[in-house]
Structures are given as C-alpha cells and as structure tokens.
C-alpha cells in the first residue's frame, strides 16, 4: 500500500473534496503523477505485462449521481502515464452502500460486507498478475480488505494499492 499524504493535511483534504464533490476532476492529473513517482520508487518493474491497473468500482446509482468515479479517473490516468494495461470492471459493486466516511469502523465493516463481487469473465486475465488499484482515501481499510480478498481468491499474484491520502 502506497499512500501519498495524510487526509487531515489542509490542502490534501481540500483538493480531494474539490475533485470529488465539486467536479474538479483535473486535480486528479497531478495526484496521478505523484502516485506514479511514488510507485516507481517502491516497485521494481521488470515486465509491465505482469501488471494490470484497475479501480474501486462504485454502485451504478452513485455513478449516475456524480457522473464519474474518481478511482476510475485515477486508474485511467495512471495507465496512460505508466503504459500498464488498464482493465475496467474486474470488480463490481452490487450493493448500494452508505457513504463510508459517515460511519464508524464497525458500521463500515457491515456496510461493505458482500458489496463487491469479482467479474468471472476476467478470471484468466488476472491469474498470477500484479493488480494495481487506485483510490483517493483510506481510513479503516475495509474496502482494501474486501477487494484484496476477492482478487487473491481469484489468483491475483500481488495487489498494490495506490492511495492519495490516509485518514
């Protein structure tokens, strides 16, 4: 897990909120470049074909409300600058959950239980690959744990999380 900054830092929090809730998605271009630089410092890539970039899916109702998924924007940007293959929809969110930031740790665990599924049509594409997942904020690690379990259960070799900020 590679994390750029702490969420409580004034400007980090403001930039994430602006991009997430005020449609200033261009902010993610800069975040992606910083994540890529940090990724290269931590991961020694020998063969890019051993890696896949994907994102944390949102439920279709939330995507309709916002018109975009910030994690997807990060993943697409990261794929472009890294030249690592981007595969969307490896994971699906099938449960319309409450906003995680509004819940305590125990509620978050229950909220995300069975919220995601693995898309079986990608089973052979992720076998023994290193999966890179990008997201904006991590606090209780519930999403990371849920999605990592699904990917490992479907034979992902390694899961690398690139996160803008931790809470």
PDB file of C-alpha atoms in Angstrom:
ATOM      1  CA  UNK A   1       0.000   0.000   0.000  1.00  0.00           C
ATOM      2  CA  UNK A   2       1.482   3.284  -1.122  1.00  0.00           C
ATOM      3  CA  UNK A   3      -0.010   6.439   0.380  1.00  0.00           C
ATOM      4  CA  UNK A   4       0.890   9.968  -0.712  1.00  0.00           C
ATOM      5  CA  UNK A   5      -0.249  12.069   2.202  1.00  0.00           C
ATOM      6  CA  UNK A   6      -2.397  12.350   5.311  1.00  0.00           C
ATOM      7  CA  UNK A   7      -6.015  13.352   4.735  1.00  0.00           C
ATOM      8  CA  UNK A   8      -6.003  15.783   7.630  1.00  0.00           C
ATOM      9  CA  UNK A   9      -3.459  17.992   5.943  1.00  0.00           C
ATOM     10  CA  UNK A  10      -5.382  21.108   4.995  1.00  0.00           C
ATOM     11  CA  UNK A  11      -4.627  21.210   1.274  1.00  0.00           C
ATOM     12  CA  UNK A  12      -4.846  17.484   0.682  1.00  0.00           C
ATOM     13  CA  UNK A  13      -8.321  17.375   2.187  1.00  0.00           C
ATOM     14  CA  UNK A  14      -9.420  20.436   0.207  1.00  0.00           C
ATOM     15  CA  UNK A  15      -8.103  19.096  -3.102  1.00  0.00           C
ATOM     16  CA  UNK A  16      -9.751  15.704  -2.605  1.00  0.00           C
ATOM     17  CA  UNK A  17     -13.075  17.281  -1.662  1.00  0.00           C
ATOM     18  CA  UNK A  18     -12.936  19.729  -4.576  1.00  0.00           C
ATOM     19  CA  UNK A  19     -12.254  16.972  -7.066  1.00  0.00           C
ATOM     20  CA  UNK A  20     -14.749  14.532  -5.562  1.00  0.00           C
ATOM     21  CA  UNK A  21     -17.698  16.786  -4.798  1.00  0.00           C
ATOM     22  CA  UNK A  22     -17.219  19.858  -6.981  1.00  0.00           C
ATOM     23  CA  UNK A  23     -16.359  18.153 -10.268  1.00  0.00           C
ATOM     24  CA  UNK A  24     -12.793  19.473 -10.416  1.00  0.00           C
ATOM     25  CA  UNK A  25     -11.513  16.222 -11.844  1.00  0.00           C
ATOM     26  CA  UNK A  26      -8.389  17.771 -13.390  1.00  0.00           C
ATOM     27  CA  UNK A  27      -6.888  17.757  -9.883  1.00  0.00           C
ATOM     28  CA  UNK A  28      -6.504  14.002 -10.306  1.00  0.00           C
ATOM     29  CA  UNK A  29      -3.971  14.537 -13.103  1.00  0.00           C
ATOM     30  CA  UNK A  30      -1.491  15.904 -10.566  1.00  0.00           C
ATOM     31  CA  UNK A  31      -2.340  13.266  -7.976  1.00  0.00           C
ATOM     32  CA  UNK A  32      -1.772  10.556 -10.587  1.00  0.00           C
ATOM     33  CA  UNK A  33       1.689  11.866 -11.425  1.00  0.00           C
ATOM     34  CA  UNK A  34       2.653  11.947  -7.746  1.00  0.00           C
ATOM     35  CA  UNK A  35       1.325   8.409  -7.270  1.00  0.00           C
ATOM     36  CA  UNK A  36       3.262   7.191 -10.299  1.00  0.00           C
ATOM     37  CA  UNK A  37       6.507   8.694  -8.999  1.00  0.00           C
ATOM     38  CA  UNK A  38       5.994   7.082  -5.614  1.00  0.00           C
ATOM     39  CA  UNK A  39       5.049   3.781  -7.266  1.00  0.00           C
ATOM     40  CA  UNK A  40       8.325   3.737  -9.226  1.00  0.00           C
ATOM     41  CA  UNK A  41      10.285   4.331  -6.027  1.00  0.00           C
ATOM     42  CA  UNK A  42       8.617   1.358  -4.336  1.00  0.00           C
ATOM     43  CA  UNK A  43       8.096  -1.167  -7.125  1.00  0.00           C
ATOM     44  CA  UNK A  44      10.886  -2.532  -9.302  1.00  0.00           C
ATOM     45  CA  UNK A  45       9.132  -3.296 -12.590  1.00  0.00           C
ATOM     46  CA  UNK A  46      10.865  -5.786 -14.827  1.00  0.00           C
ATOM     47  CA  UNK A  47       7.982  -6.718 -17.105  1.00  0.00           C
ATOM     48  CA  UNK A  48       4.948  -4.397 -17.425  1.00  0.00           C
ATOM     49  CA  UNK A  49       2.843  -7.236 -18.864  1.00  0.00           C
ATOM     50  CA  UNK A  50       2.810  -8.738 -15.354  1.00  0.00           C
ATOM     51  CA  UNK A  51       0.777  -5.747 -14.122  1.00  0.00           C
ATOM     52  CA  UNK A  52      -2.827  -4.638 -14.543  1.00  0.00           C
ATOM     53  CA  UNK A  53      -4.348  -1.320 -13.476  1.00  0.00           C
ATOM     54  CA  UNK A  54      -7.940  -1.218 -12.243  1.00  0.00           C
ATOM     55  CA  UNK A  55     -10.144   0.806  -9.925  1.00  0.00           C
ATOM     56  CA  UNK A  56     -12.551   0.642  -6.999  1.00  0.00           C
ATOM     57  CA  UNK A  57     -15.998   0.401  -8.570  1.00  0.00           C
ATOM     58  CA  UNK A  58     -18.933   2.438  -7.380  1.00  0.00           C
ATOM     59  CA  UNK A  59     -22.538   1.340  -7.469  1.00  0.00           C
ATOM     60  CA  UNK A  60     -24.280   2.431 -10.668  1.00  0.00           C
ATOM     61  CA  UNK A  61     -26.694   4.673  -8.722  1.00  0.00           C
ATOM     62  CA  UNK A  62     -23.783   6.648  -7.226  1.00  0.00           C
ATOM     63  CA  UNK A  63     -22.072   6.887 -10.591  1.00  0.00           C
ATOM     64  CA  UNK A  64     -25.269   8.282 -12.131  1.00  0.00           C
ATOM     65  CA  UNK A  65     -25.458  10.916  -9.365  1.00  0.00           C
ATOM     66  CA  UNK A  66     -21.848  12.077  -9.814  1.00  0.00           C
ATOM     67  CA  UNK A  67     -21.322  11.222 -13.487  1.00  0.00           C
ATOM     68  CA  UNK A  68     -17.851   9.889 -12.769  1.00  0.00           C
ATOM     69  CA  UNK A  69     -15.873   7.658 -10.442  1.00  0.00           C
ATOM     70  CA  UNK A  70     -12.740   9.309  -9.012  1.00  0.00           C
ATOM     71  CA  UNK A  71     -10.990   5.956  -8.637  1.00  0.00           C
ATOM     72  CA  UNK A  72     -11.625   5.181 -12.306  1.00  0.00           C
ATOM     73  CA  UNK A  73     -10.180   8.548 -13.371  1.00  0.00           C
ATOM     74  CA  UNK A  74      -7.047   7.858 -11.321  1.00  0.00           C
ATOM     75  CA  UNK A  75      -6.696   4.366 -12.810  1.00  0.00           C
ATOM     76  CA  UNK A  76      -7.101   5.543 -16.411  1.00  0.00           C
ATOM     77  CA  UNK A  77      -4.602   8.364 -15.874  1.00  0.00           C
ATOM     78  CA  UNK A  78      -2.154   6.009 -14.203  1.00  0.00           C
ATOM     79  CA  UNK A  79      -2.422   3.526 -17.045  1.00  0.00           C
ATOM     80  CA  UNK A  80      -1.702   6.257 -19.600  1.00  0.00           C
ATOM     81  CA  UNK A  81       1.427   7.578 -17.928  1.00  0.00           C
ATOM     82  CA  UNK A  82       2.765   4.172 -16.842  1.00  0.00           C
ATOM     83  CA  UNK A  83       1.939   2.242 -20.040  1.00  0.00           C
ATOM     84  CA  UNK A  84       0.494  -0.516 -17.864  1.00  0.00           C
ATOM     85  CA  UNK A  85      -2.631  -2.212 -19.191  1.00  0.00           C
ATOM     86  CA  UNK A  86      -5.911  -0.880 -17.795  1.00  0.00           C
ATOM     87  CA  UNK A  87      -8.762  -3.358 -17.365  1.00  0.00           C
ATOM     88  CA  UNK A  88     -12.051  -1.925 -16.063  1.00  0.00           C
ATOM     89  CA  UNK A  89     -14.838  -3.898 -14.407  1.00  0.00           C
ATOM     90  CA  UNK A  90     -12.713  -6.638 -12.882  1.00  0.00           C
ATOM     91  CA  UNK A  91     -14.684  -5.920  -9.749  1.00  0.00           C
ATOM     92  CA  UNK A  92     -18.319  -4.882  -9.473  1.00  0.00           C
ATOM     93  CA  UNK A  93     -20.134  -3.138  -6.682  1.00  0.00           C
ATOM     94  CA  UNK A  94     -23.506  -4.847  -6.356  1.00  0.00           C
ATOM     95  CA  UNK A  95     -24.740  -3.260  -3.133  1.00  0.00           C
ATOM     96  CA  UNK A  96     -25.618   0.425  -2.869  1.00  0.00           C
ATOM     97  CA  UNK A  97     -23.861   1.187   0.403  1.00  0.00           C
ATOM     98  CA  UNK A  98     -23.898   4.212   2.667  1.00  0.00           C
ATOM     99  CA  UNK A  99     -21.058   6.728   2.408  1.00  0.00           C
ATOM    100  CA  UNK A 100     -18.167   5.144   4.339  1.00  0.00           C
ATOM    101  CA  UNK A 101     -16.973   8.484   5.765  1.00  0.00           C
ATOM    102  CA  UNK A 102     -20.302   8.849   7.606  1.00  0.00           C
ATOM    103  CA  UNK A 103     -19.850   5.564   9.514  1.00  0.00           C
ATOM    104  CA  UNK A 104     -17.753   4.267  12.390  1.00  0.00           C
ATOM    105  CA  UNK A 105     -15.418   1.290  11.958  1.00  0.00           C
ATOM    106  CA  UNK A 106     -17.935  -1.415  12.889  1.00  0.00           C
ATOM    107  CA  UNK A 107     -20.625   0.107  10.656  1.00  0.00           C
ATOM    108  CA  UNK A 108     -18.139   0.288   7.764  1.00  0.00           C
ATOM    109  CA  UNK A 109     -17.364  -3.410   8.073  1.00  0.00           C
ATOM    110  CA  UNK A 110     -21.055  -4.302   7.907  1.00  0.00           C
ATOM    111  CA  UNK A 111     -21.737  -1.708   5.204  1.00  0.00           C
ATOM    112  CA  UNK A 112     -19.258  -3.236   2.751  1.00  0.00           C
ATOM    113  CA  UNK A 113     -19.860  -6.906   3.527  1.00  0.00           C
ATOM    114  CA  UNK A 114     -20.814  -8.589   0.231  1.00  0.00           C
ATOM    115  CA  UNK A 115     -20.906  -5.207  -1.523  1.00  0.00           C
ATOM    116  CA  UNK A 116     -18.407  -6.281  -4.199  1.00  0.00           C
ATOM    117  CA  UNK A 117     -18.097  -9.274  -6.464  1.00  0.00           C
ATOM    118  CA  UNK A 118     -15.413 -10.488  -8.826  1.00  0.00           C
ATOM    119  CA  UNK A 119     -16.333 -10.417 -12.516  1.00  0.00           C
ATOM    120  CA  UNK A 120     -15.633 -14.020 -13.568  1.00  0.00           C
ATOM    121  CA  UNK A 121     -15.098 -13.124 -17.214  1.00  0.00           C
ATOM    122  CA  UNK A 122     -11.695 -11.703 -16.149  1.00  0.00           C
ATOM    123  CA  UNK A 123     -10.604 -14.774 -14.201  1.00  0.00           C
ATOM    124  CA  UNK A 124      -7.960 -15.824 -16.743  1.00  0.00           C
ATOM    125  CA  UNK A 125      -6.756 -12.251 -17.296  1.00  0.00           C
ATOM    126  CA  UNK A 126      -5.672 -11.673 -13.693  1.00  0.00           C
ATOM    127  CA  UNK A 127      -4.170 -15.099 -12.989  1.00  0.00           C
ATOM    128  CA  UNK A 128      -0.791 -14.501 -11.366  1.00  0.00           C
ATOM    129  CA  UNK A 129      -0.747 -10.807 -12.306  1.00  0.00           C
ATOM    130  CA  UNK A 130       0.138  -7.863 -10.091  1.00  0.00           C
ATOM    131  CA  UNK A 131      -3.013  -5.776  -9.711  1.00  0.00           C
ATOM    132  CA  UNK A 132      -2.656  -2.037  -9.142  1.00  0.00           C
ATOM    133  CA  UNK A 133      -5.731  -0.369  -7.654  1.00  0.00           C
ATOM    134  CA  UNK A 134      -6.013   3.375  -7.217  1.00  0.00           C
ATOM    135  CA  UNK A 135      -8.251   5.179  -4.742  1.00  0.00           C
ATOM    136  CA  UNK A 136      -8.476   8.545  -3.060  1.00  0.00           C
ATOM    137  CA  UNK A 137      -8.795   7.985   0.705  1.00  0.00           C
ATOM    138  CA  UNK A 138      -8.305   5.042   3.050  1.00  0.00           C
ATOM    139  CA  UNK A 139      -9.399   5.183   6.670  1.00  0.00           C
ATOM    140  CA  UNK A 140     -10.472   1.842   8.165  1.00  0.00           C
ATOM    141  CA  UNK A 141      -9.033  -0.319   5.354  1.00  0.00           C
ATOM    142  CA  UNK A 142     -12.402  -2.033   4.906  1.00  0.00           C
ATOM    143  CA  UNK A 143     -12.570  -1.509   1.133  1.00  0.00           C
ATOM    144  CA  UNK A 144      -8.950  -2.580   0.720  1.00  0.00           C
ATOM    145  CA  UNK A 145      -9.551  -5.756   2.700  1.00  0.00           C
ATOM    146  CA  UNK A 146     -12.757  -6.662   0.856  1.00  0.00           C
ATOM    147  CA  UNK A 147     -11.335  -6.117  -2.636  1.00  0.00           C
ATOM    148  CA  UNK A 148      -7.960  -7.670  -1.852  1.00  0.00           C
ATOM    149  CA  UNK A 149      -9.690 -10.811  -0.600  1.00  0.00           C
ATOM    150  CA  UNK A 150     -11.700 -11.069  -3.834  1.00  0.00           C
ATOM    151  CA  UNK A 151      -8.624 -10.606  -6.012  1.00  0.00           C
ATOM    152  CA  UNK A 152      -6.442 -13.014  -4.043  1.00  0.00           C
ATOM    153  CA  UNK A 153      -9.250 -15.565  -4.069  1.00  0.00           C
ATOM    154  CA  UNK A 154      -9.186 -15.306  -7.874  1.00  0.00           C
ATOM    155  CA  UNK A 155      -5.423 -15.839  -8.129  1.00  0.00           C
ATOM    156  CA  UNK A 156      -4.010 -12.336  -8.309  1.00  0.00           C
ATOM    157  CA  UNK A 157      -0.295 -12.590  -7.609  1.00  0.00           C
ATOM    158  CA  UNK A 158       0.101  -9.303  -5.773  1.00  0.00           C
ATOM    159  CA  UNK A 159      -2.160  -6.349  -5.056  1.00  0.00           C
ATOM    160  CA  UNK A 160      -0.671  -2.866  -4.974  1.00  0.00           C
ATOM    161  CA  UNK A 161      -2.840  -0.081  -3.613  1.00  0.00           C
ATOM    162  CA  UNK A 162      -2.024   3.498  -4.580  1.00  0.00           C
ATOM    163  CA  UNK A 163      -3.863   5.889  -2.292  1.00  0.00           C
ATOM    164  CA  UNK A 164      -3.870   9.683  -2.302  1.00  0.00           C
ATOM    165  CA  UNK A 165      -4.433  10.034   1.446  1.00  0.00           C
ATOM    166  CA  UNK A 166      -4.992   8.098   4.636  1.00  0.00           C
ATOM    167  CA  UNK A 167      -7.239   9.258   7.420  1.00  0.00           C
TER     168      UNK A 167
END
